[in-house]
Coordinates of C-alpha atoms in Angstrom, one line a residue:
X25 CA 66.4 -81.8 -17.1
X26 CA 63.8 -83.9 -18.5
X27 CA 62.7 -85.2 -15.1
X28 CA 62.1 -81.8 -14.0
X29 CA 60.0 -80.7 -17.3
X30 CA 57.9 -83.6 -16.6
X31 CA 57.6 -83.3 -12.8
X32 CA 56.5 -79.5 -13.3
X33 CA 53.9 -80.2 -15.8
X34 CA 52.8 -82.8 -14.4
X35 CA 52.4 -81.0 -10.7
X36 CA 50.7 -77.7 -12.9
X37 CA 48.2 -79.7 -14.4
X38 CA 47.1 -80.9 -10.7
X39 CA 47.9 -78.0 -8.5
X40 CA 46.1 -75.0 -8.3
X41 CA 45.9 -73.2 -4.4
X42 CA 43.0 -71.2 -3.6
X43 CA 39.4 -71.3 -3.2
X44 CA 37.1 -72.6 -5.9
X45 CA 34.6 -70.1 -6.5
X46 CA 31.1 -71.0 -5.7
X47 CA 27.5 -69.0 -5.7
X48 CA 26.7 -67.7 -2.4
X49 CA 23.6 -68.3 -1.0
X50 CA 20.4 -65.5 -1.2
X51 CA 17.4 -65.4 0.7
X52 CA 15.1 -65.1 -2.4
X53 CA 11.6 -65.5 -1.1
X54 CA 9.3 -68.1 -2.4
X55 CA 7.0 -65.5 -3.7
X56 CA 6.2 -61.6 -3.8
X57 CA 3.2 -60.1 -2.3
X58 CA 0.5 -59.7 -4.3
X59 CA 1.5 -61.7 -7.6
X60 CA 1.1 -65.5 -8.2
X61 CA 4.8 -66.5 -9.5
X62 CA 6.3 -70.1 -10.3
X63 CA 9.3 -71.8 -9.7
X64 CA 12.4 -71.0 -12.4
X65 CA 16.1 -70.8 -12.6
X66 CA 17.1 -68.0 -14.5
X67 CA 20.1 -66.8 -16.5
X68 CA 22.1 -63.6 -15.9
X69 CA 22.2 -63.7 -20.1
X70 CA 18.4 -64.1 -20.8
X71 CA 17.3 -62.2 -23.3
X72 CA 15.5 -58.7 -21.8
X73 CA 13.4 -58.7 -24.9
X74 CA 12.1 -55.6 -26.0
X75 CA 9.8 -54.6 -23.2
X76 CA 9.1 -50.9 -23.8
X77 CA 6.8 -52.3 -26.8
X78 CA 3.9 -53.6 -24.4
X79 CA 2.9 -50.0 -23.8
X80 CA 2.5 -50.1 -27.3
X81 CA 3.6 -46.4 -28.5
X82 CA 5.0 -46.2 -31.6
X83 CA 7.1 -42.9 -30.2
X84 CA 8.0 -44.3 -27.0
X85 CA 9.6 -47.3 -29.6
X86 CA 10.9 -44.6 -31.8
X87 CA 12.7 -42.9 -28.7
X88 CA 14.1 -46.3 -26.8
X89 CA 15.8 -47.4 -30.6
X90 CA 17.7 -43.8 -31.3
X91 CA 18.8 -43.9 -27.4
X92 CA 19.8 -47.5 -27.5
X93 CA 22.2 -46.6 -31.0
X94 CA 23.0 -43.0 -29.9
X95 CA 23.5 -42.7 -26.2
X96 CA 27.1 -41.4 -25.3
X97 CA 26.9 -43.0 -21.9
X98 CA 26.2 -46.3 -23.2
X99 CA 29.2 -46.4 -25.8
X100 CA 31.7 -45.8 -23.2
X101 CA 30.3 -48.8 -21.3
X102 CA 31.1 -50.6 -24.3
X103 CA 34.2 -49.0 -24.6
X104 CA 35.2 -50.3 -21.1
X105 CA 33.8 -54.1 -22.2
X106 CA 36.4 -53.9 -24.9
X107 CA 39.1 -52.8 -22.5
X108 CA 38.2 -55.5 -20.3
X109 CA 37.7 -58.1 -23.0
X110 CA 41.2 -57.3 -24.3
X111 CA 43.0 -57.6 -21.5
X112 CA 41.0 -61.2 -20.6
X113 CA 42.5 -62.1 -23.6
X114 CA 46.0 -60.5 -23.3
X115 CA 45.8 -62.6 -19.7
X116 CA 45.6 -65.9 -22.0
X117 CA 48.8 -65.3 -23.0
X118 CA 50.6 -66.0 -19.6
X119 CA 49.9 -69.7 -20.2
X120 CA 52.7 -69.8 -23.4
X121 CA 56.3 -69.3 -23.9
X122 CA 57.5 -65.9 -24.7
X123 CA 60.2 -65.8 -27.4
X124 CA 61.7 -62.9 -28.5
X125 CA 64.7 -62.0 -31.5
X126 CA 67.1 -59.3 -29.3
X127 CA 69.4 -58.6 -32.3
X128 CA 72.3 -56.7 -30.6
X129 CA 75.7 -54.9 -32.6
X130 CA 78.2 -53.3 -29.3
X131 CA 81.3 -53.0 -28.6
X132 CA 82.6 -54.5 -25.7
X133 CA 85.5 -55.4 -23.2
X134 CA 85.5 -58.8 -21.3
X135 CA 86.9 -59.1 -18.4
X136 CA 90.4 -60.7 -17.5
X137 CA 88.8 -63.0 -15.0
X138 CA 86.2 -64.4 -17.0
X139 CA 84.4 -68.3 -16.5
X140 CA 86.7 -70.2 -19.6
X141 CA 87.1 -73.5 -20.0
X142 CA 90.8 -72.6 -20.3
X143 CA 93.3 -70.2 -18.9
X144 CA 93.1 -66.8 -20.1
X145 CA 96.4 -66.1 -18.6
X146 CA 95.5 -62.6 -18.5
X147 CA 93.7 -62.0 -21.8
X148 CA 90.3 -60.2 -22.7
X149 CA 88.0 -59.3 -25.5
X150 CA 88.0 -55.9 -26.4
X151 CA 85.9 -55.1 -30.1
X152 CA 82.9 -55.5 -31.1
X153 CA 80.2 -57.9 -31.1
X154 CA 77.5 -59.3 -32.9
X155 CA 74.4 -61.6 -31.0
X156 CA 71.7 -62.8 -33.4
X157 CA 69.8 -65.3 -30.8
X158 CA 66.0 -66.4 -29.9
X159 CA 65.5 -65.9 -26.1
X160 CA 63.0 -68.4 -24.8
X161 CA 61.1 -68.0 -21.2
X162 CA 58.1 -70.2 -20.2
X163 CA 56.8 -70.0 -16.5
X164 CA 55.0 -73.7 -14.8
X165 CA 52.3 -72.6 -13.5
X166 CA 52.5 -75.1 -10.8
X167 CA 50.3 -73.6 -8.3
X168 CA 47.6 -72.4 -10.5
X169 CA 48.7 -68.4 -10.0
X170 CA 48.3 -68.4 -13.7
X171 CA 45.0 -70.2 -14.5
X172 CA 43.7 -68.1 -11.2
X173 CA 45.0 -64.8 -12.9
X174 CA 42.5 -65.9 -15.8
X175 CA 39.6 -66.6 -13.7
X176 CA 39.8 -62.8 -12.8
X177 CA 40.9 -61.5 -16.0
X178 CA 37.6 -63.8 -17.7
X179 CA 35.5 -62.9 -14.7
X180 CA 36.3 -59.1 -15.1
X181 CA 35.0 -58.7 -18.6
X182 CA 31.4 -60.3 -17.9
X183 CA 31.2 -57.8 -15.2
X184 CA 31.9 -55.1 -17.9
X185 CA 29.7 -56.8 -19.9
X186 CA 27.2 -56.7 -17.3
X187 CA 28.0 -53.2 -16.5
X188 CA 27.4 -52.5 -20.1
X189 CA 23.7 -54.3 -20.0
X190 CA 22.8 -52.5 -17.0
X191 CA 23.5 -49.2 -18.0
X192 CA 21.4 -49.9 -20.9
X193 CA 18.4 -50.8 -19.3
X194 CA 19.1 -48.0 -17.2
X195 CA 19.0 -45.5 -20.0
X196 CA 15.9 -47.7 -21.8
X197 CA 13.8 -47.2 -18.6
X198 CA 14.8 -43.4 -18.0
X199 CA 13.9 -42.7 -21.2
X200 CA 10.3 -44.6 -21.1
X201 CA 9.8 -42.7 -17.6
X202 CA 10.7 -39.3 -18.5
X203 CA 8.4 -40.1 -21.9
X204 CA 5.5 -41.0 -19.9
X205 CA 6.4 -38.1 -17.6
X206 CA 6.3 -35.2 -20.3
X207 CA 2.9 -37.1 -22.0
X208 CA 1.4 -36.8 -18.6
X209 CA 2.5 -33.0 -18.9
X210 CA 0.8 -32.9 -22.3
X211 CA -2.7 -34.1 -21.0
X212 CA -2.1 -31.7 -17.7
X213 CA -2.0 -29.0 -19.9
X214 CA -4.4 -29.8 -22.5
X215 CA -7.0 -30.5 -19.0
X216 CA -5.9 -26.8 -18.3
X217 CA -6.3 -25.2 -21.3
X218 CA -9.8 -26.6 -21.4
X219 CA -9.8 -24.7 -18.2
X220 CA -8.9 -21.8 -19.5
X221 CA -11.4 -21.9 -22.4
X222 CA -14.5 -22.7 -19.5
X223 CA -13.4 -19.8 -17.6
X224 CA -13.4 -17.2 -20.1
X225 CA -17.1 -18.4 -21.2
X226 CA -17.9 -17.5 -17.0
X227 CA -15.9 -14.4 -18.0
X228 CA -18.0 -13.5 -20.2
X229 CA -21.1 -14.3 -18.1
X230 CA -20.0 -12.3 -15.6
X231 CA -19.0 -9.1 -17.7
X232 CA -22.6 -9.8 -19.1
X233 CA -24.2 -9.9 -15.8
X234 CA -22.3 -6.4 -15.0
X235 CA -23.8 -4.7 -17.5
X236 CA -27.5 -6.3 -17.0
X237 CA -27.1 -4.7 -13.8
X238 CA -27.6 -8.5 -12.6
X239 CA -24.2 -9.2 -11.2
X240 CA -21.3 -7.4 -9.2
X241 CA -17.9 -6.4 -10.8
X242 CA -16.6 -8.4 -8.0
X243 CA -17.5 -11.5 -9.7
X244 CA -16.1 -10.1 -12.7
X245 CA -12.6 -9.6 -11.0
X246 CA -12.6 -13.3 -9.0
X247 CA -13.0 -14.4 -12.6
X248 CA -10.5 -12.8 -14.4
X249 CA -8.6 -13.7 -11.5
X250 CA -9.3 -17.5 -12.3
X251 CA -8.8 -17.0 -15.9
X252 CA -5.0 -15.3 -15.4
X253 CA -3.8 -18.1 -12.7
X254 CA -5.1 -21.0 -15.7
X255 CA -2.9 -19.4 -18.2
X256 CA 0.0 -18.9 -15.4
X257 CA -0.2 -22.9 -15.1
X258 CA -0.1 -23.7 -18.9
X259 CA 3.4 -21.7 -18.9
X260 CA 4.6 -23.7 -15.8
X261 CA 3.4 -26.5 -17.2
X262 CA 5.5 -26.3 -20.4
X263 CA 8.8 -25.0 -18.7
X264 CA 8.5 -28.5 -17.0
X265 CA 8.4 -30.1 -20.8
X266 CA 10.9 -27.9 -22.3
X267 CA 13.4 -29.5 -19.3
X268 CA 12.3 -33.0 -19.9
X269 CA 12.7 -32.4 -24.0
X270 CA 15.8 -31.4 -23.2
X271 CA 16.5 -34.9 -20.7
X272 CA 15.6 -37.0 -23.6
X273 CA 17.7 -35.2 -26.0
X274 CA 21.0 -36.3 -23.9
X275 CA 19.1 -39.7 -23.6
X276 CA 19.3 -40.4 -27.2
X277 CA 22.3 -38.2 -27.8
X278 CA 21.5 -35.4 -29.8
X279 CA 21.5 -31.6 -29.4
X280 CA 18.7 -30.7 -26.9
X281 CA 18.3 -27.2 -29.7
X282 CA 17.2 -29.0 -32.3
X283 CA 14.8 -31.9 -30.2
X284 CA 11.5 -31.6 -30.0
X285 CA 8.3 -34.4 -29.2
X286 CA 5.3 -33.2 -30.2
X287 CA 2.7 -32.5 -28.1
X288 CA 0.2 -35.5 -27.5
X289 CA -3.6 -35.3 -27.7
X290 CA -4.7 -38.5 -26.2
X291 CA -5.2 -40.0 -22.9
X292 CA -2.3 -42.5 -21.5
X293 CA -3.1 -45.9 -22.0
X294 CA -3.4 -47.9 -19.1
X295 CA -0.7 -49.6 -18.3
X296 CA -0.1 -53.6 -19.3
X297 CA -1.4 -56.4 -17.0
X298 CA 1.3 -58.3 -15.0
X299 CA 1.1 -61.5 -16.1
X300 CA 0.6 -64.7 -13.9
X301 CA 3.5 -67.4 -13.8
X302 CA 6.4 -65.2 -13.5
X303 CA 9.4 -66.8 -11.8
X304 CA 10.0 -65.4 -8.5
X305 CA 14.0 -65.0 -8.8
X306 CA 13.2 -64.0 -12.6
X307 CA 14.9 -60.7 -10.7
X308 CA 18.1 -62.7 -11.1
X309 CA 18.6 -61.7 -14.8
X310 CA 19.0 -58.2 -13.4
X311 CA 22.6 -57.0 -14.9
X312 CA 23.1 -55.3 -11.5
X313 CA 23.3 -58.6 -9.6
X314 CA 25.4 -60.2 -12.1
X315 CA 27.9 -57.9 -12.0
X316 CA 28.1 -57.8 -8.6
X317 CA 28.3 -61.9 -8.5
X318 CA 31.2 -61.8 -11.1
X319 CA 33.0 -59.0 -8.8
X320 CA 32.5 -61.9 -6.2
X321 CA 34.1 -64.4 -8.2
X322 CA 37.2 -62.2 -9.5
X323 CA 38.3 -61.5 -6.2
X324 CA 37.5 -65.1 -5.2
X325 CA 40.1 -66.3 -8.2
X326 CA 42.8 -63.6 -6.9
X327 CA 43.1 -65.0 -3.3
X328 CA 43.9 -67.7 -5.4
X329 CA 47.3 -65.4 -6.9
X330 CA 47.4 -63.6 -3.6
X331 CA 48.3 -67.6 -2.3
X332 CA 50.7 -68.6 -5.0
X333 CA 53.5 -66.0 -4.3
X334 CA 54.4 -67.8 -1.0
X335 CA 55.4 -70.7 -3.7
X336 CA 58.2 -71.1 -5.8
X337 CA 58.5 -69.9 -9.1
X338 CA 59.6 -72.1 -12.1
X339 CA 60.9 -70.4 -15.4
X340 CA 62.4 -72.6 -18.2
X341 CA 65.1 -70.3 -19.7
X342 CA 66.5 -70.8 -23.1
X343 CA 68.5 -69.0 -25.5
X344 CA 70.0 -69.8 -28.7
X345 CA 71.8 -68.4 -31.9
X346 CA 74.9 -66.6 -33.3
X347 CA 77.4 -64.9 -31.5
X348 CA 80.4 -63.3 -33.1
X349 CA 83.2 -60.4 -32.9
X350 CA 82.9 -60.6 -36.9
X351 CA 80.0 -59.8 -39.0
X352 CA 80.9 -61.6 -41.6
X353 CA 80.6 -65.1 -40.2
X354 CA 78.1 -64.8 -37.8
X355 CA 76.2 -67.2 -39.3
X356 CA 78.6 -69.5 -39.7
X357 CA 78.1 -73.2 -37.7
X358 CA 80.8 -72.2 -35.3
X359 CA 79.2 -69.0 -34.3
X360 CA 76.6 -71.2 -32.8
X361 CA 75.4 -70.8 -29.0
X362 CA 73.0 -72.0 -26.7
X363 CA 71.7 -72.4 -23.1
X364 CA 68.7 -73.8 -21.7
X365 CA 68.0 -74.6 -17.5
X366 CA 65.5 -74.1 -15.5
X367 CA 65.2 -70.6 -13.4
X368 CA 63.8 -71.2 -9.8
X369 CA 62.7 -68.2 -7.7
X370 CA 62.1 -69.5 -3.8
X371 CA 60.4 -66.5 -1.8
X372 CA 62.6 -66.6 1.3
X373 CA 61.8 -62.9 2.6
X374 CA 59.8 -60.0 1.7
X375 CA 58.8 -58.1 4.5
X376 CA 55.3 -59.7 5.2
X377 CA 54.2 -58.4 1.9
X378 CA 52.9 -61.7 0.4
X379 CA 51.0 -61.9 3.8
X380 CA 49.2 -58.7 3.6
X381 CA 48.4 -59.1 0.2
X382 CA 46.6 -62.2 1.2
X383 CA 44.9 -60.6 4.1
X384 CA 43.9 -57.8 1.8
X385 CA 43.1 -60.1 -1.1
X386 CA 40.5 -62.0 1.7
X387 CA 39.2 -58.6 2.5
X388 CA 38.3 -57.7 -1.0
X389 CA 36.5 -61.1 -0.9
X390 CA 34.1 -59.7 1.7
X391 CA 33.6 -56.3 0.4
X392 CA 32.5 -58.2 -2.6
X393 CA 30.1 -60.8 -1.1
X394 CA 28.8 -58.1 1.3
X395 CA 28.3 -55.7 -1.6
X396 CA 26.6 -58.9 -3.9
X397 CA 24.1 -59.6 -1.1
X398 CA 23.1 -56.1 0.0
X399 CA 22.7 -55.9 -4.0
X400 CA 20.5 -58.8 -4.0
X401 CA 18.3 -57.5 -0.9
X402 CA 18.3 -54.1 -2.5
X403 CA 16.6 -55.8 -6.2
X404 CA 14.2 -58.0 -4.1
X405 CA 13.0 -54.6 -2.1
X406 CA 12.8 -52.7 -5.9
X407 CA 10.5 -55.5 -7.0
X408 CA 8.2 -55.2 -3.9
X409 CA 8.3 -51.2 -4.4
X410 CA 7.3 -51.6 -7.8
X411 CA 4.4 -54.1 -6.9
X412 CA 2.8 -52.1 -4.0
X413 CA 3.3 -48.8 -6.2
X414 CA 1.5 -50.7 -9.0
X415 CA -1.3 -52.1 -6.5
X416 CA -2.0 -49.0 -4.6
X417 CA -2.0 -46.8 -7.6
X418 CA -4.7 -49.4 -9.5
X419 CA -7.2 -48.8 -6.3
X420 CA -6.3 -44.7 -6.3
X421 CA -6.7 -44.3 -9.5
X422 CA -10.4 -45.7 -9.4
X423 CA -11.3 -43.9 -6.5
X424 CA -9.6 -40.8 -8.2
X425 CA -12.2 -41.8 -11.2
X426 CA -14.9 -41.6 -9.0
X427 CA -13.6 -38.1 -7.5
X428 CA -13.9 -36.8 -10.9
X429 CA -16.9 -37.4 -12.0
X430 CA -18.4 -35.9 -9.0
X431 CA -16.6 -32.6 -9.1
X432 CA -17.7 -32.5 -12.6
X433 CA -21.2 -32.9 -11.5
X434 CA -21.1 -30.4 -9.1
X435 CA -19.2 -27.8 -11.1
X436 CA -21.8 -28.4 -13.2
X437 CA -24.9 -28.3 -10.3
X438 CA -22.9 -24.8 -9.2
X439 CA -23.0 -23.2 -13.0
X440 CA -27.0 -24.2 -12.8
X441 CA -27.7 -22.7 -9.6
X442 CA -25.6 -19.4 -10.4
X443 CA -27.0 -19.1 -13.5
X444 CA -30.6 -18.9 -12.1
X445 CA -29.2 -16.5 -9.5
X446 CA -30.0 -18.9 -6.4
X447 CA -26.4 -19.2 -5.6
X448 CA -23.0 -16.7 -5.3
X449 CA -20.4 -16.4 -8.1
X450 CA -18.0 -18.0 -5.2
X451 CA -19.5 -21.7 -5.4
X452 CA -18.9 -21.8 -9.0
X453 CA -15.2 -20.9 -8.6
X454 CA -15.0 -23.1 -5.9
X455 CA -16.8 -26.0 -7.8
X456 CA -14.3 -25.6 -10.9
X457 CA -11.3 -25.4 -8.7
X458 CA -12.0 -28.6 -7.2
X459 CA -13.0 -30.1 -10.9
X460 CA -9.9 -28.6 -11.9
X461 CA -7.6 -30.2 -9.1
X462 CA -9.5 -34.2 -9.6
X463 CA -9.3 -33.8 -13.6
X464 CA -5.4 -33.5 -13.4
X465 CA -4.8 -35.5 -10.1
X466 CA -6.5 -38.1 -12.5
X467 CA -3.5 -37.5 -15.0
X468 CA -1.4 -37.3 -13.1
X469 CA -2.4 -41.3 -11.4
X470 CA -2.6 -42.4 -15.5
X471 CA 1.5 -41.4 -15.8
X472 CA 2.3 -42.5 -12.1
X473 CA 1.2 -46.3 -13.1
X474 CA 2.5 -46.3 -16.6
X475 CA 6.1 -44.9 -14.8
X476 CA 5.7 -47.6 -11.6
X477 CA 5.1 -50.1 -14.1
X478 CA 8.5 -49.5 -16.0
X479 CA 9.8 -49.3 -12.4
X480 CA 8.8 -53.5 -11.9
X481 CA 10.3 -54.1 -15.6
X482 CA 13.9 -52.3 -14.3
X483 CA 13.2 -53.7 -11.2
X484 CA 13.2 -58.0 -12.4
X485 CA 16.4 -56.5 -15.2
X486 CA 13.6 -55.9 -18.3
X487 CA 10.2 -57.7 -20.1
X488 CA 8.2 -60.5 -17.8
X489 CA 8.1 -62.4 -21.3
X490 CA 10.9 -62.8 -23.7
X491 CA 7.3 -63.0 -26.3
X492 CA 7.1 -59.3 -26.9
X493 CA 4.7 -58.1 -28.8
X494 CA 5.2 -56.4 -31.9
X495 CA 5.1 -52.3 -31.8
X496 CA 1.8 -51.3 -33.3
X497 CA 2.2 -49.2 -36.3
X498 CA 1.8 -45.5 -36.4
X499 CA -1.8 -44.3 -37.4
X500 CA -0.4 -41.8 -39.4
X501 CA 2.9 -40.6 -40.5
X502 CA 5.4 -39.3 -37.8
X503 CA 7.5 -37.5 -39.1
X504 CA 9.5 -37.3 -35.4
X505 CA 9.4 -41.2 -35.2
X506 CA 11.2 -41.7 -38.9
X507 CA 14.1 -39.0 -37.9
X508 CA 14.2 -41.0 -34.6
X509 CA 14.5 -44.4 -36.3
X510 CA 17.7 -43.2 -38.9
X511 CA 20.5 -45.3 -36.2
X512 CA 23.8 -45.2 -37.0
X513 CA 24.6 -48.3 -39.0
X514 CA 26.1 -51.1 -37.1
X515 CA 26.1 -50.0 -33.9
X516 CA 22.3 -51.7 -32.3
X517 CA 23.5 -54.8 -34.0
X518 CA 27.1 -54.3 -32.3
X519 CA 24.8 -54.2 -29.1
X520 CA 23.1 -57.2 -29.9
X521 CA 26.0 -59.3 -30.5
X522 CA 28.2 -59.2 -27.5
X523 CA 27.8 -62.4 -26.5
X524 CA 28.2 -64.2 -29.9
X525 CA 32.0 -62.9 -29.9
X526 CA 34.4 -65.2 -27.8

């Protein structure tokens, strides 16, 4: 017996069947197009930093904090990290002896023919009995079915955990998009509104013009006309709001009734410089990758189990304690019992199953390595997207610039000219349509490069610099940004600290 104890832990300290896991390979390019990067090796568990505060807006800041505390979504993510942490840890236990106290009171009948180290000559129990023992079971884990179980179990819960930080910087960057989004609304509209105001002072001109007997009440009409479709576009305009208002509400959990961002009355800022000397597989960090890699190595470590049930199994069986048809001495010393041996399970037959569950465990393998490297290709294609949106919308927006300030110029030429009656009402309209349509194309380019620019931070898994800089304060008091900042206690540090806990 104590040859065998030693043989099997000697034999499950060495032994352990199945592939190693090992990182596959990725065709990571040695640079993106357009940006100068250097050489790095980055962590899945860098730090994102707090990347929404280079645009510098003390809302935007406000918003991204009561989402990262509040959002529904995100707590069920960590809800599902705990499950999977719990059960990493309920694996552990595998690799220890269960004991267990089965007190039992019955009544029972033995049988005539019973194992005895004497002759029963016919005679059996029949009463009750009384079994106060410790049952003691510890499997060898001489093939390494065990310590591969806890590769997945372990391997499982970082993916939750990467789960978790990728549908945080998920929610982060939808709510910085859809903020720059409605902003870009507010500047449509207040580019509009200023319409609205220029076109009832030609209103005005005109209906003066009618009655001078200098002008037509057809210009009169064409601009009322202009004047009514202006006002039609503010009210399209802010039914587009309302429904983003109503996005961010969910976004930061809280009742889309009572949510409300006040209207902006600046212009977007442009958007951050990319800085030189980012690593070119900084994309890496990206949460998505990660927890497709440790998908990879899960179902790497359960070939591993899948191999181990063509092997025997080795339990050490032990039981010990009192045993007695009288209550009342069954703890005397000669109610004493024990047994202890070894319990060997040899898989002989089993309909192919252990071989199919191989096959399938090797399948999973390659759904997962398949699935890691199209994720891979997928991030590197996000981070050129984002590059080309940001380069082309750079150039667009300055030949939009120029587009502007020409229209204006002529709108401007058009009122001159009309005014001194040496040219018709329709230039004019056609001169402030055209102003009109380059002012908020120009807007529109201003939110376009502040939301592709979030796109590039999603797109390398959050902030270029772990350096943030600090949020500028507020110029004056927000009252919407103080509500915003009230998070429920506990819970961004809870988010914060999922790596400190073992």
């Amino acid at each position: 017996m104590r040859s065998l104890l030693l043989l099997a832990l000697t034999t499950s300290a060495l032994a352990q069947v199945g592939p190693n896991y090992e990182r596959p390979a990725t065709a990571a390019p040695p640079k993106f197009k357009g940006v100068t990067w250097r050489a790095a090796t980055p962590s899945a568990h860098l730090p994102k930093g707090t990347w929404w505060t280079v645009f510098r807006d003390s809302r935007l800041n406000s918003l991204v904090s009561a989402a990262t505390a509040n959002n529904q979504q995100l707590k069920a993510a960590i809800a599902r990290f705990d499950q999977a942490r719990a059960a990493a840890r309920m694996a552990r236990g595998d690799f220890f002896p269960t004991v267990s106290l089965p007190l039992s009171a019955e009544t029972q009948q033995t049988s005539e023919n019973m194992p005895s180290p004497f002759p029963l000559n016919g005679m059996r129990y029949d009463g009750p009995a009384y079994n106060a023992p410790l049952d003691f079971s510890w499997e060898l884990d001489l093939w390494g079915k065990i310590r591969r179980q806890n590769e997945g179990a372990r391997a499982d819960a970082a993916m939750a955990a990467d789960a978790v930080h990728n549908i945080l910087l998920g929610i982060q960057a939808e709510v910085a998009v859809n903020y720059f989004k409605l902003r870009t609304l507010d500047n449509e509209m207040r580019i509009v509104r200023e319409a609205v105001g220029w076109r009832n002072e030609a209103l005005k001109i005109a209906k003066a013009r009618v009655q001078a007997g200098a002008g037509s009440e057809l210009e009169q009409a064409q601009a009322e006309t202009e004047v009514a479709t202006a006002e039609a576009e503010i009210s399209a305009l802010q039914a587009q709001r309302d429904q983003l208002e109503n996005v961010l509400a969910i976004l930061i959990g809280t009742s889309a009734s009572g949510f409300n961002v006040s209207a902006g009355n600046g212009l977007l800022s442009s958007p951050p410089s990319i800085p030189t000397g980012m690593p070119s597989d900084l994309l890496e960090r990206r949460p998505d990758i990660s927890q497709a890699e440790r998908a990879l190595e899960a179902a790497t470590a359960r070939i591993g189990v899948a191999k181990a049930q063509f092997f025997p199994s080795i339990k050490l069986m032990g039981r010990g304690g009192f045993q007695s048809g009288d209550i009342d001495i069954l703890f005397e010393p000669t109610s004493l019992m024990w047994s202890l041996g070894p319990s060997i399970s040899v898989p002989l037959f089993s309909g192919n199953k252990n071989r199919w569950n191989l096959t399938k465990s090797k399948a999973v393998h390659d759904e997962a390595l398949a699935n890691y490297r199209q994720t891979f290709l997928g991030a590197l294609a996000d981070v050129e997207s984002s590059l080309s949106a940001i380069r082309n919308l750079g150039s667009q927006a300055d030949a939009q610039g120029r587009a502007r300030t020409s229209a204006e110029k002529a709108a401007q030429l058009a009122k001159t000219r009309y005014e001194a009656g040496t040219s018709p009402y329709l230039d004019v309209i056609e001169a402030n349509r055209t102003t009109l349509t380059t002012q908020r194309a120009t807007a529109q380019i201003a939110g376009q490069r502040l939301i592709a620019t979030v796109g590039l931070i999603k797109a390398i898994g959050g902030g270029w610099d772990q350096r943030m800089p600090t949020p500028l304060p507020a110029t004056t008091p927000d009252p919407e940004a103080k509500n915003l900042d009230q998070d429920k206690p506990g819970f961004f540090s809870k988010v914060k600290g999922w790596f400190k806990r073992d």
